[in-house]
Amino acid sequence: MEQLSHIKHFSHEHPLILSKYNHSPPHANALCIACDDPISSNTDPFYHCIHQSFSSRNSHCTHFLLHKACAELPIIIQHPFDENHVLTLSLECDGFSWCESCDPCRKTVARWIYICREGGHDFKICIKCALILERELDHPSHSHPLTLLPVKATLQRCTACGVQGSTDYSYLCKTCLYWIHKRCATAPPSLIRDDHDYDHPLVLAYSLPEEYWVFGVSCYLCSVEIRWLYWVYYCADCRYFAHVHCALSQEYVSLSLSRKDGNEIDDNGDLVHLPICDDEPYLFYQLIQQFANKFSTEESGKADTISECRSGHSLILFDNSNDKSVNVETNICDGCVQPLLYPFYGCLDCNFFLHTLCAAELPREIERPSHTDDRLTRLTTSYETSKPFNFYVCGVCDRFCNGVVYYDELNEYWVDVLCVSLPRKIKHDCHKHTLRHLSVSPSFKRCRACEVDIFSHSFACKICDYYIHIKCALKRGTIKHRWDEHHLSLVYPPVKGHPHDFNCELCSIDINPNYWFYHCAKCDTSFHALCVDQDVYSNIKFGGDVKDVNLHQHTVQLHISRRNSKCAECGLNTPDYFEFFINSPYYYVRKPFIQCTSCEFLVCIKCIFNHYGYPHLPQASRIRRVDSDLYEEIF
């Protein structure tokens, strides 16, 4: 039957013309006057006013567009939800349907709606619910027919999403009491979200696929774990997972944009962006420099200029980049443990180097907020120069340090020079919101980067319940490893374009893709982040020539282990890997050791501590039971 090209519709004073499929809408973002859905040449045909071509651009006729399906809506219907009354189609212009709320879907309707207000009865249903809802439904998730209930569930738990009770209607299987919300029943088999790659539609699964059970997965939107028996939207290529009710809702996007508790998206160009990229090797040095500049007053004072290295040799000032006697690309500062940058002081005999910033420009004493909480309590922290084999444990990042530290002797608290320079807010590639520095993290929070529990300082997004260790936030975006000729890139979940499993090249254990790891896309090689980046030892200056006659007659150096060797002190072999970190997976760990530059003399980390003293632990670590006994157990 041939379609009518012209109609006279009760909703408009002029005749309407039916547009062909290949006829584009008259303007961008065109919406149907009835359902408020977009008008597209790729969807159903639509009607427009006959006067549209010569009416003014902003006239009512220009914007009057009507889907053909909406134009054919009946004026009066009788719906299963309200079988005893007749529902009448009400238009926006009659003054009744403006900002009405649909009873089945609870959405606010600013367009056409079916209403019954006879005898004090008040029932409203939008045109989408009126047309789409079916009384009997054959759903692919279940083997029996489902019946739409005219009452709303209050106590039942939805088999699809696991949510108990709802303002939504439900479908019920009368044979086996299978119960799902209407919204879950009408969920599309595939979905595209703005926060996910458009080329990878999310696929609806009626339970979490078995291959993801081994590590478990969390919802990318709400961060809550996804239980295997409930429905899930996921992308296998990107390992993106979302609860059904989260994927179908814009709640988490709107919430994150509207909340103003310090974690809002910050477009400030001065916000520190992590991780460090290859084109920003001196970012941490710049932070330390900014920190020093804040205290560059006579009241704060300056540290005494360091004019000698640890062996008593005089330091030479290197301030000319044309001087090739020192390779700045392979050497680092003994103070801040960052790459060398002119000008700096150095002793070539001992391979000892200090930025002029670390040697002479850092403040002698500072006042900073208390390490115990976020209150305005202040403490005075003093400066201490580096020591090669006498380690501190930083109270902020929990890493060993043999460089410059600030210490509070009264509270037995140490902070390395980088952590004392960190800003209160950062932007990290791992998360869409700004992360805020918290001195005390809530209990039972697990780091989203390394899977280890957080006990003190963290960078956090309270909106998303997202917490990471300070030391994890400071990991570099790319690193080099001797087992791969390319740079390894730091990868965060969800992982894109890699549907099969990851296996660590060092420890041969499968990698949990819910946490950070390093990966080479060209070679398809992967490494646990804790296997390749030294983690708690990443803030130690290795190398350097030090003479200690009480330990050995020759010059010795601090190295990171790579092979099995016998310790000269305890006689035990020093393994090149170790089961590490309580209550977390095992990782390949390379440990520091002292090695003679002339002979086979070698001392393991445990004997280093026995000789030079155990690491100076902050009170926060002692509260966590990280004491000398635990270090005996670890090392």
XYZ file of C-alpha atoms in Angstrom:
635
model
C 0.000 0.000 0.000
C 1.442 3.348 -0.993
C 2.181 5.713 1.867
C 0.430 9.088 1.949
C 2.906 11.884 1.235
C 0.659 14.531 2.862
C -1.399 14.275 6.035
C -3.334 16.631 8.269
C -2.388 15.783 11.836
C -4.276 17.005 14.906
C -1.005 18.138 16.567
C -0.240 20.854 13.980
C -2.235 23.525 12.146
C -0.598 22.942 8.732
C -0.390 19.848 6.524
C 2.664 17.621 7.031
C 4.909 16.158 4.329
C 6.463 12.705 4.610
C 10.226 12.850 4.097
C 11.990 10.062 2.250
C 14.687 7.896 3.815
C 17.417 9.738 1.969
C 16.100 13.156 2.943
C 18.226 14.744 5.664
C 16.675 16.658 8.587
C 16.490 20.417 8.058
C 18.939 21.199 10.865
C 21.400 19.483 13.202
C 20.207 17.947 16.476
C 16.663 17.683 15.123
C 14.246 16.036 17.594
C 10.841 14.468 17.214
C 8.113 16.699 18.719
C 6.397 13.637 20.196
C 9.062 11.358 21.695
C 12.050 13.756 21.853
C 14.286 11.211 20.117
C 16.685 12.357 17.364
C 15.496 12.626 13.769
C 17.907 10.848 11.468
C 17.872 9.993 7.785
C 19.055 6.509 8.792
C 15.987 5.752 10.936
C 12.243 5.809 10.377
C 10.796 8.350 7.944
C 9.412 11.513 9.475
C 6.915 14.279 8.759
C 7.662 17.983 8.620
C 5.495 21.058 8.133
C 4.613 22.074 4.561
C 5.650 25.637 5.369
C 9.078 24.624 6.592
C 10.938 25.616 3.422
C 9.918 29.281 3.538
C 9.235 29.852 7.241
C 11.662 31.723 9.456
C 14.557 29.727 10.894
C 13.292 29.874 14.475
C 9.572 29.461 13.814
C 7.444 26.680 15.272
C 6.965 25.186 11.803
C 10.697 24.895 11.199
C 11.189 22.768 14.293
C 8.038 20.690 13.937
C 9.332 17.189 13.053
C 7.415 14.009 13.733
C 8.443 10.388 13.332
C 6.038 8.495 11.111
C 5.515 5.945 13.922
C 4.677 8.761 16.358
C 2.268 10.350 13.863
C 0.336 7.061 13.764
C -0.123 6.835 17.539
C -3.759 6.237 18.585
C -5.378 9.045 20.553
C -7.052 6.610 22.997
C -5.609 3.324 24.321
C -6.360 0.817 27.048
C -3.197 -0.446 28.734
C -2.629 -3.612 30.853
C -1.397 -1.453 33.737
C -4.719 0.368 33.873
C -7.267 -2.013 32.350
C -10.281 -0.335 34.008
C -9.642 3.093 32.494
C -9.046 4.654 29.100
C -5.800 6.567 28.534
C -5.853 9.666 26.349
C -2.896 11.039 24.408
C -2.027 14.454 25.823
C 0.199 16.926 23.991
C 2.756 19.277 25.506
C 0.838 22.326 24.369
C -2.320 21.517 26.385
C -0.659 22.409 29.658
C -1.044 18.989 31.323
C 1.883 16.878 30.129
C 4.665 19.379 30.795
C 7.170 17.823 33.236
C 4.865 14.911 34.040
C 6.479 11.695 35.291
C 5.801 8.324 33.654
C 4.556 5.853 36.270
C 6.239 2.720 34.801
C 9.699 4.154 34.024
C 9.668 7.157 36.427
C 11.264 9.392 33.794
C 10.208 13.027 33.453
C 8.316 13.599 30.203
C 8.286 16.958 28.426
C 6.555 15.683 25.273
C 3.492 13.571 24.521
C 2.113 11.292 27.194
C -0.943 9.085 27.825
C -2.961 10.176 30.865
C -6.011 8.995 32.789
C -7.442 11.373 35.437
C -11.023 10.105 35.652
C -12.679 10.096 39.068
C -9.581 11.132 40.952
C -7.556 8.367 39.304
C -4.111 9.555 38.195
C -2.100 7.282 35.905
C 0.489 8.490 33.375
C 2.580 6.515 30.878
C 4.992 7.834 28.249
C 4.529 6.791 24.646
C 7.652 4.600 24.751
C 6.357 2.502 27.632
C 2.861 2.430 26.154
C 4.113 0.930 22.886
C 7.129 -1.115 23.891
C 5.830 -2.962 26.958
C 4.450 -6.393 26.251
C 2.263 -8.285 28.667
C 3.888 -11.620 27.748
C 7.579 -11.731 26.934
C 9.821 -14.485 25.605
C 13.251 -13.469 26.826
C 16.476 -15.203 25.676
C 17.746 -15.310 29.277
C 15.030 -17.724 30.344
C 13.328 -20.816 28.957
C 9.765 -19.946 30.120
C 7.495 -17.014 29.138
C 7.625 -13.980 31.427
C 4.527 -12.066 32.544
C 4.510 -8.321 33.188
C 3.190 -7.540 36.661
C 0.970 -4.470 37.144
C 2.515 -3.816 40.589
C 6.003 -2.688 41.484
C 8.455 -4.999 43.215
C 9.453 -3.934 46.720
C 11.004 -6.989 48.382
C 12.109 -9.198 45.503
C 15.699 -9.258 44.242
C 16.127 -8.974 40.488
C 17.736 -12.074 38.991
C 19.431 -9.922 36.350
C 21.029 -7.065 38.299
C 20.795 -8.281 41.902
C 19.112 -5.078 43.099
C 16.376 -5.630 45.666
C 13.198 -3.624 45.176
C 12.678 -0.865 42.632
C 10.316 1.840 41.461
C 10.310 -0.112 38.194
C 7.792 -2.766 37.125
C 8.932 -6.377 36.763
C 8.528 -9.508 34.702
C 7.848 -12.792 36.482
C 8.075 -16.401 35.413
C 5.064 -18.137 36.930
C 6.719 -21.542 36.566
C 9.980 -21.030 38.465
C 9.695 -17.562 40.054
C 12.341 -16.045 37.779
C 12.047 -12.295 38.433
C 13.644 -9.406 36.516
C 13.046 -5.670 36.348
C 11.354 -4.269 33.256
C 14.432 -2.180 32.552
C 16.663 -5.260 32.661
C 14.240 -7.202 30.462
C 14.372 -4.479 27.802
C 18.155 -4.008 28.010
C 19.637 -4.090 24.493
C 21.939 -7.006 23.574
C 24.716 -4.510 22.760
C 25.420 -1.011 23.982
C 27.707 1.924 23.170
C 28.757 4.282 25.948
C 30.562 7.608 25.699
C 33.225 6.483 28.166
C 34.184 3.487 26.028
C 35.593 3.014 22.546
C 32.801 3.413 19.959
C 34.382 0.676 17.821
C 33.846 -1.845 20.637
C 30.164 -2.158 21.600
C 29.510 -3.616 25.045
C 27.887 -7.040 24.862
C 25.255 -8.198 27.343
C 26.018 -11.503 29.073
C 23.519 -13.225 31.377
C 26.354 -14.176 33.755
C 30.003 -13.277 34.027
C 31.931 -15.446 31.511
C 33.853 -18.197 33.264
C 37.260 -17.134 31.916
C 37.088 -14.003 34.114
C 36.322 -15.827 37.360
C 39.980 -16.499 38.247
C 40.773 -12.864 39.104
C 37.269 -11.472 39.435
C 36.241 -8.145 37.940
C 34.858 -4.844 39.196
C 32.399 -2.499 37.558
C 34.247 0.230 35.682
C 31.538 2.738 36.606
C 30.799 2.106 40.295
C 33.966 0.129 41.244
C 31.913 -2.557 43.036
C 32.760 -6.189 42.364
C 30.624 -7.950 39.743
C 29.272 -11.275 40.974
C 29.409 -14.077 38.471
C 25.686 -14.990 38.545
C 24.354 -11.544 37.530
C 24.104 -9.950 34.112
C 26.982 -7.850 32.905
C 27.876 -5.615 29.982
C 31.451 -6.223 28.887
C 33.984 -5.786 26.112
C 36.368 -8.731 25.837
C 38.925 -6.772 23.803
C 39.159 -3.981 26.380
C 38.293 -6.002 29.483
C 35.667 -3.401 30.281
C 32.933 -4.596 32.669
C 29.841 -2.836 33.991
C 26.749 -3.798 35.964
C 23.598 -3.749 33.851
C 21.990 -0.964 35.880
C 25.219 1.061 35.791
C 25.740 0.697 32.050
C 22.174 1.809 31.309
C 22.387 4.836 33.590
C 24.092 8.213 33.321
C 24.040 8.549 37.107
C 27.770 7.992 37.601
C 28.765 10.477 34.923
C 26.427 13.202 36.166
C 27.352 12.529 39.788
C 31.065 12.881 39.124
C 30.547 16.142 37.255
C 28.215 17.697 39.830
C 29.908 16.783 43.107
C 32.223 19.492 44.403
C 34.206 17.815 47.157
C 37.676 18.415 45.811
C 37.662 15.647 43.239
C 35.973 17.407 40.348
C 37.552 17.329 36.900
C 40.196 20.030 36.886
C 41.284 21.638 33.629
C 43.897 23.756 35.366
C 47.036 23.585 33.287
C 49.182 23.851 36.441
C 47.861 20.559 37.824
C 50.657 17.965 38.004
C 49.983 15.204 35.494
C 51.283 11.686 36.205
C 52.820 9.308 35.354
C 56.096 10.773 34.126
C 56.435 10.440 30.362
C 59.611 10.142 28.321
C 59.375 13.806 27.339
C 59.173 14.940 30.999
C 62.104 13.208 32.772
C 62.645 16.170 35.106
C 59.084 16.604 36.392
C 59.944 15.394 39.920
C 63.005 17.651 39.989
C 60.773 20.595 39.062
C 58.413 19.754 41.937
C 61.347 19.759 44.366
C 62.505 23.068 42.919
C 59.039 24.598 43.391
C 59.034 23.315 46.958
C 62.428 24.927 47.643
C 61.257 28.226 46.133
C 58.342 28.386 48.591
C 60.822 28.480 51.483
C 63.421 30.757 49.903
C 63.198 33.359 52.659
C 65.665 34.476 55.279
C 63.352 33.245 58.020
C 63.366 29.662 56.754
C 67.115 29.561 56.189
C 69.137 27.420 53.801
C 70.931 24.156 54.214
C 74.678 24.316 54.610
C 76.428 23.939 51.283
C 77.732 20.406 50.868
C 81.334 20.733 49.724
C 82.539 17.151 50.178
C 81.386 13.687 49.166
C 81.022 10.831 51.619
C 84.690 9.919 51.249
C 85.827 13.464 52.068
C 86.740 14.475 48.499
C 86.009 18.000 47.320
C 83.097 18.419 44.927
C 83.475 19.942 41.475
C 80.779 22.199 40.034
C 79.514 21.036 36.625
C 77.544 23.849 34.987
C 78.373 23.417 31.315
C 76.392 20.990 29.212
C 79.374 20.716 26.854
C 81.352 18.976 29.587
C 81.234 15.273 28.631
C 83.144 13.948 31.640
C 79.844 12.995 33.294
C 77.079 11.120 31.471
C 73.950 12.874 32.732
C 71.709 10.291 31.023
C 72.956 7.386 33.143
C 73.748 9.101 36.458
C 71.344 10.336 39.109
C 71.538 12.719 42.047
C 72.510 11.239 45.427
C 70.146 13.674 47.126
C 66.780 13.495 45.344
C 67.503 10.252 43.396
C 66.365 11.959 40.164
C 68.183 12.252 36.791
C 71.065 14.707 36.735
C 70.430 18.206 35.441
C 72.927 21.020 35.106
C 74.226 22.594 37.271
C 75.330 19.958 39.777
C 78.245 19.079 42.043
C 80.161 15.847 41.636
C 83.057 13.668 42.652
C 84.211 11.575 39.707
C 86.341 9.287 41.896
C 83.306 8.184 43.958
C 80.552 8.675 41.366
C 78.857 11.017 43.827
C 76.617 13.750 42.401
C 74.313 16.376 43.855
C 72.160 18.960 42.141
C 72.996 22.448 43.345
C 69.353 22.491 44.433
C 69.873 19.485 46.724
C 73.322 20.654 47.880
C 72.547 24.215 48.876
C 69.028 25.461 48.097
C 66.711 23.242 50.141
C 65.395 24.742 53.408
C 66.976 23.566 56.614
C 63.662 23.317 58.470
C 60.064 23.366 57.317
C 56.604 23.325 58.848
C 54.034 21.086 57.285
C 50.685 19.488 58.249
C 50.807 16.608 60.670
C 51.389 13.184 59.151
C 48.754 11.585 61.389
C 45.645 13.221 59.932
C 44.328 16.086 57.816
C 43.968 18.543 60.701
C 45.921 21.797 60.792
C 48.349 20.534 63.391
C 51.874 21.581 62.360
C 55.191 19.892 62.938
C 58.761 21.069 62.419
C 60.772 18.834 60.127
C 64.536 19.071 59.685
C 66.819 18.307 56.776
C 69.306 15.422 56.768
C 71.838 14.581 54.072
C 72.077 11.259 52.296
C 73.835 8.152 53.561
C 74.738 5.299 51.200
C 73.850 2.226 53.269
C 71.815 3.723 56.119
C 68.249 3.530 54.887
C 65.132 5.394 55.956
C 61.554 4.400 55.190
C 59.552 7.378 53.981
C 56.381 7.884 56.021
C 54.449 9.004 52.928
C 55.379 6.563 50.137
C 56.675 3.652 52.304
C 59.785 3.327 50.113
C 63.367 2.917 51.299
C 65.460 6.043 50.855
C 69.196 6.774 51.145
C 68.976 10.343 49.854
C 67.903 13.631 51.407
C 65.109 13.267 53.986
C 63.231 15.550 56.345
C 62.751 14.116 59.793
C 60.787 14.880 62.907
C 62.859 13.397 65.693
C 60.167 13.816 68.339
C 57.607 11.804 66.366
C 60.160 9.486 64.705
C 58.893 10.390 61.272
C 60.848 10.652 57.998
C 59.773 11.993 54.591
C 61.987 11.971 51.500
C 62.491 15.225 49.631
C 60.220 14.233 46.736
C 57.239 13.292 48.903
C 57.543 16.475 50.930
C 57.300 18.347 47.594
C 54.180 16.584 46.287
C 51.081 18.719 45.643
C 47.758 18.091 47.350
C 46.080 17.265 44.030
C 47.266 15.474 40.901
C 45.796 14.277 37.624
C 46.744 10.705 36.775
C 46.093 8.800 33.558
C 44.695 5.907 35.599
C 41.523 7.802 36.554
C 39.143 10.306 35.001
C 38.935 12.574 38.064
C 41.450 14.597 40.007
C 43.102 12.592 42.812
C 43.569 14.171 46.246
C 46.358 13.406 48.721
C 44.938 11.823 51.890
C 47.149 11.493 54.951
C 44.865 8.871 56.485
C 42.965 6.490 54.214
C 39.716 4.797 55.264
C 40.026 1.293 56.646
C 40.073 -1.786 54.427
C 40.970 0.066 51.223
C 42.907 -1.895 48.631
C 45.175 -0.098 46.208
C 43.744 -0.125 42.678
C 47.264 -0.253 41.293
C 49.049 -3.081 43.122
C 46.362 -5.071 45.015
C 48.054 -4.400 48.380
C 46.065 -2.855 51.236
C 46.535 0.843 52.004
C 47.286 1.779 55.607
C 48.284 5.445 55.532
C 48.923 7.959 52.736
C 47.200 7.659 49.375
C 45.959 9.560 46.368
C 42.198 9.136 46.238
C 38.974 9.958 44.458
C 36.234 9.751 47.072
C 33.511 10.021 44.426
C 34.542 6.726 42.845
C 35.997 5.098 45.987
C 39.310 4.956 44.119
C 42.561 4.776 46.144
C 46.188 4.204 45.146
C 49.433 4.195 47.111
C 51.664 7.251 46.787
C 54.482 5.013 45.538
C 52.172 3.602 42.847
C 51.189 7.088 41.693
C 54.911 7.852 41.327
C 55.585 4.901 39.012
C 56.951 5.908 35.632
C 54.777 5.625 32.549
C 57.522 3.891 30.581
C 60.578 1.929 31.726
C 63.347 -0.146 30.156
C 64.084 -3.760 31.000
C 66.938 -5.915 29.774
C 64.532 -8.617 28.597
C 62.877 -6.384 26.002
C 64.490 -4.089 23.457
C 61.573 -1.629 23.573
C 60.186 0.582 26.283
C 57.578 -1.048 28.506
C 54.410 1.002 29.007
C 52.402 1.140 32.226
C 48.928 -0.292 31.575
C 45.764 0.435 33.586
C 42.393 -1.325 33.512
C 40.343 -1.607 31.439
C 42.913 -3.091 29.060
C 42.139 -2.385 25.412
C 42.736 -4.581 22.383
C 44.121 -7.655 24.167
C 41.484 -10.364 24.668
C 43.832 -13.170 25.772
C 45.560 -13.532 29.144
C 48.769 -11.840 30.257
C 51.674 -13.784 31.757
C 54.640 -12.213 33.532
C 57.933 -12.916 31.767
C 59.855 -12.836 35.062
C 57.824 -14.861 37.541
C 55.735 -16.825 34.971
C 52.558 -16.122 36.956
C 49.412 -14.894 35.215
C 48.836 -11.159 35.563
C 45.597 -9.902 37.048
C 44.431 -7.342 34.439
C 42.380 -5.543 37.108
C 45.642 -4.003 38.375
C 48.554 -2.140 36.809
C 51.316 -3.889 34.906
C 53.952 -3.128 32.265
C 53.498 -4.279 28.682
C 55.306 -4.109 25.340
C 52.729 -4.019 22.549
C 55.306 -4.756 19.829
C 56.619 -7.938 21.454
C 53.438 -8.770 23.392
C 55.485 -9.229 26.569
C 54.120 -8.380 29.992
C 55.506 -7.917 33.499
C 54.010 -7.399 36.926
C 54.712 -3.810 37.931
C 56.241 -5.059 41.193
C 58.501 -7.469 39.309
C 60.301 -4.863 37.192
C 60.201 -1.469 38.913
C 61.937 -2.350 42.238
C 58.935 -0.887 44.130
C 60.074 -0.293 47.744
C 63.671 0.061 46.490
C 62.854 2.455 43.651
C 63.945 5.525 45.660
C 67.454 4.222 46.404
C 70.594 5.537 44.697
C 72.562 2.489 43.532
C 76.176 2.506 42.411
C 78.696 4.960 43.825
C 82.091 4.020 45.282
C 82.287 4.007 49.071
C 85.185 3.016 51.313
C 84.293 1.471 54.687
C 87.278 -0.227 56.351
C 85.002 -1.673 59.038
C 83.195 -3.647 56.343
C 85.815 -4.402 53.678
C 89.326 -3.373 52.670
C 88.318 -2.410 49.117
C 85.858 0.101 47.709
C 82.307 -1.218 47.622
C 79.156 -0.291 45.708
C 75.421 -0.721 46.315
C 73.770 -2.832 43.606
C 70.453 -4.509 42.881
C 70.687 -8.315 42.752
C 70.467 -10.202 39.459
C 71.929 -13.602 40.252
C 72.531 -16.125 43.008
C 75.600 -15.245 45.072
C 76.913 -16.204 48.504
C 76.966 -13.514 51.192
C 80.400 -13.022 52.800
C 78.798 -12.267 56.189
C 76.131 -14.940 56.704
C 77.290 -17.483 54.112
C 73.803 -17.803 52.614
C 72.957 -17.531 48.953
C 71.188 -14.345 47.875
C 68.353 -15.453 45.584
C 67.363 -13.380 42.591
C 63.678 -13.656 43.463
C 61.669 -13.738 46.675
C 58.083 -14.255 47.814
C 57.199 -10.797 49.029
C 54.332 -8.678 50.393
C 52.042 -10.179 53.006
C 48.394 -10.748 51.984
C 49.174 -10.220 48.295
C 50.398 -12.234 45.281
C 54.007 -13.365 44.922
C 56.339 -11.208 42.879
C 59.825 -11.396 41.477
C 61.919 -9.199 43.772
C 65.477 -7.993 43.217
C 67.050 -6.938 46.507
C 69.925 -4.551 47.201
C 73.361 -5.892 48.108
C 76.867 -4.489 48.617
C 79.527 -5.678 46.194
C 83.260 -5.087 46.084
C 84.606 -3.412 42.947
C 87.812 -5.500 43.058
C 86.950 -8.968 44.373
C 84.029 -11.331 44.911
C 83.059 -9.846 48.291
C 79.282 -9.499 48.583
C 76.930 -8.661 51.465
C 73.168 -9.362 51.382
C 70.491 -6.884 52.444
C 69.911 -8.563 55.804
C 73.575 -8.249 56.705
C 73.606 -4.630 55.505
C 70.908 -3.939 58.071
C 72.829 -5.871 60.739
C 75.930 -3.808 60.031
C 74.472 -0.324 59.450
C 71.241 -0.624 61.407
C 67.702 -1.487 60.415
C 65.750 1.086 58.398
C 64.427 4.043 60.358
C 60.726 3.317 60.371
C 58.089 6.022 60.842
C 55.503 5.604 63.573
C 52.830 5.000 60.944
C 54.693 1.891 59.827
C 55.012 0.626 63.373
C 51.285 0.952 63.840
C 50.969 -1.347 60.822
C 53.259 -3.879 62.521
C 55.994 -3.228 59.970
C 58.745 -3.451 62.580
C 62.222 -4.927 62.768
C 60.833 -8.414 63.377
C 58.901 -8.238 60.127
C 62.000 -7.095 58.271
C 63.814 -10.088 59.718
C 61.087 -12.248 58.227
C 61.110 -10.499 54.840
C 64.827 -10.275 54.320
